[in-house]
Amino acid sequence: IHPSLLPKYKGLNTHLRALKSKEKYTGCTVHYVTGKLDSGNIILQKRVKIQKKDNVISLEKKILNQEHSLYPKAIRLIFK
């Protein structure tokens, strides 16, 4: 699971980078792991709206909540 809408914001500090870039949306991605950083094929993504009041902590909490929902869906999808 990666806390951004890949291919944007690979690596670390994704929430801060999305806020600094004044993105309207961010989210999370479940993807296959490869030898290249955050570059595996995408399994599922969930978009999250960034509110004006959001900061790194509030955004992290919103995205983590979506990650917890998205991950089991991805597992079911893979093993269908």
Coordinates of C-alpha atoms in Angstrom, one line a residue:
I1 CA 0.0 0.0 0.0
H2 CA 1.3 3.5 -0.8
P3 CA -0.2 6.7 0.6
S4 CA -0.6 8.6 -2.7
L5 CA -2.3 8.2 -6.1
L6 CA 0.6 6.6 -7.9
P7 CA 2.4 7.4 -10.1
K8 CA 2.4 10.8 -8.2
Y9 CA 4.5 11.2 -5.1
K10 CA 6.5 8.0 -5.1
G11 CA 8.6 7.5 -2.0
L12 CA 8.3 9.3 1.4
N13 CA 6.5 12.4 2.7
T14 CA 3.6 12.0 0.3
H15 CA 1.1 14.0 2.3
L16 CA 3.4 17.0 2.8
R17 CA 4.3 17.0 -0.9
A18 CA 0.6 16.8 -2.0
L19 CA -0.3 19.7 0.3
K20 CA 2.7 21.8 -0.8
S21 CA 1.7 21.2 -4.5
K22 CA -1.8 22.4 -3.7
E23 CA -3.4 19.2 -5.0
K24 CA -7.2 19.0 -4.8
Y25 CA -7.1 15.2 -4.4
T26 CA -4.7 12.6 -3.0
G27 CA -5.3 9.1 -1.9
C28 CA -3.8 5.7 -1.7
T29 CA -2.7 2.9 -4.0
V30 CA -2.4 -0.8 -3.6
H31 CA 0.2 -2.0 -6.1
Y32 CA 2.4 -5.0 -6.9
V33 CA 6.0 -4.7 -5.6
T34 CA 8.8 -4.6 -8.0
G35 CA 12.5 -3.8 -7.8
K36 CA 11.7 -0.2 -8.8
L37 CA 10.4 2.2 -6.1
D38 CA 6.6 2.3 -6.1
S39 CA 6.4 1.3 -9.7
G40 CA 4.6 -2.0 -9.7
N41 CA 1.3 -2.4 -11.5
I42 CA -1.6 -0.8 -9.7
I43 CA -4.3 -3.1 -8.3
L44 CA -6.7 -0.5 -6.8
Q45 CA -6.7 3.2 -5.9
K46 CA -8.9 5.3 -3.7
R47 CA -9.1 9.1 -4.1
V48 CA -9.4 11.4 -1.1
K49 CA -10.4 15.1 -1.4
I50 CA -8.0 17.5 0.3
Q51 CA -9.9 20.2 2.3
K52 CA -8.5 23.6 2.9
K53 CA -8.3 22.9 6.6
D54 CA -6.3 19.7 6.1
N55 CA -2.7 19.4 7.3
V56 CA -0.3 16.5 7.2
I57 CA -1.8 14.8 10.3
S58 CA -5.4 15.1 9.2
L59 CA -4.6 14.0 5.7
E60 CA -2.6 11.0 7.0
K61 CA -5.6 9.9 9.1
K62 CA -8.1 10.2 6.2
I63 CA -5.8 8.2 3.9
L64 CA -5.0 5.6 6.5
N65 CA -8.8 5.0 6.9
Q66 CA -9.1 4.5 3.2
E67 CA -6.1 2.2 3.1
H68 CA -7.7 -0.1 5.7
S69 CA -10.8 -0.3 3.4
L70 CA -8.9 -0.7 0.2
Y71 CA -6.4 -3.4 1.1
P72 CA -8.9 -6.2 1.8
K73 CA -10.7 -5.4 -1.5
A74 CA -7.4 -5.7 -3.3
I75 CA -6.6 -9.0 -1.7
R76 CA -10.1 -10.4 -2.6
L77 CA -9.6 -9.1 -6.2
I78 CA -6.2 -10.8 -6.6
F79 CA -7.4 -14.2 -5.3
K80 CA -10.7 -14.3 -7.2

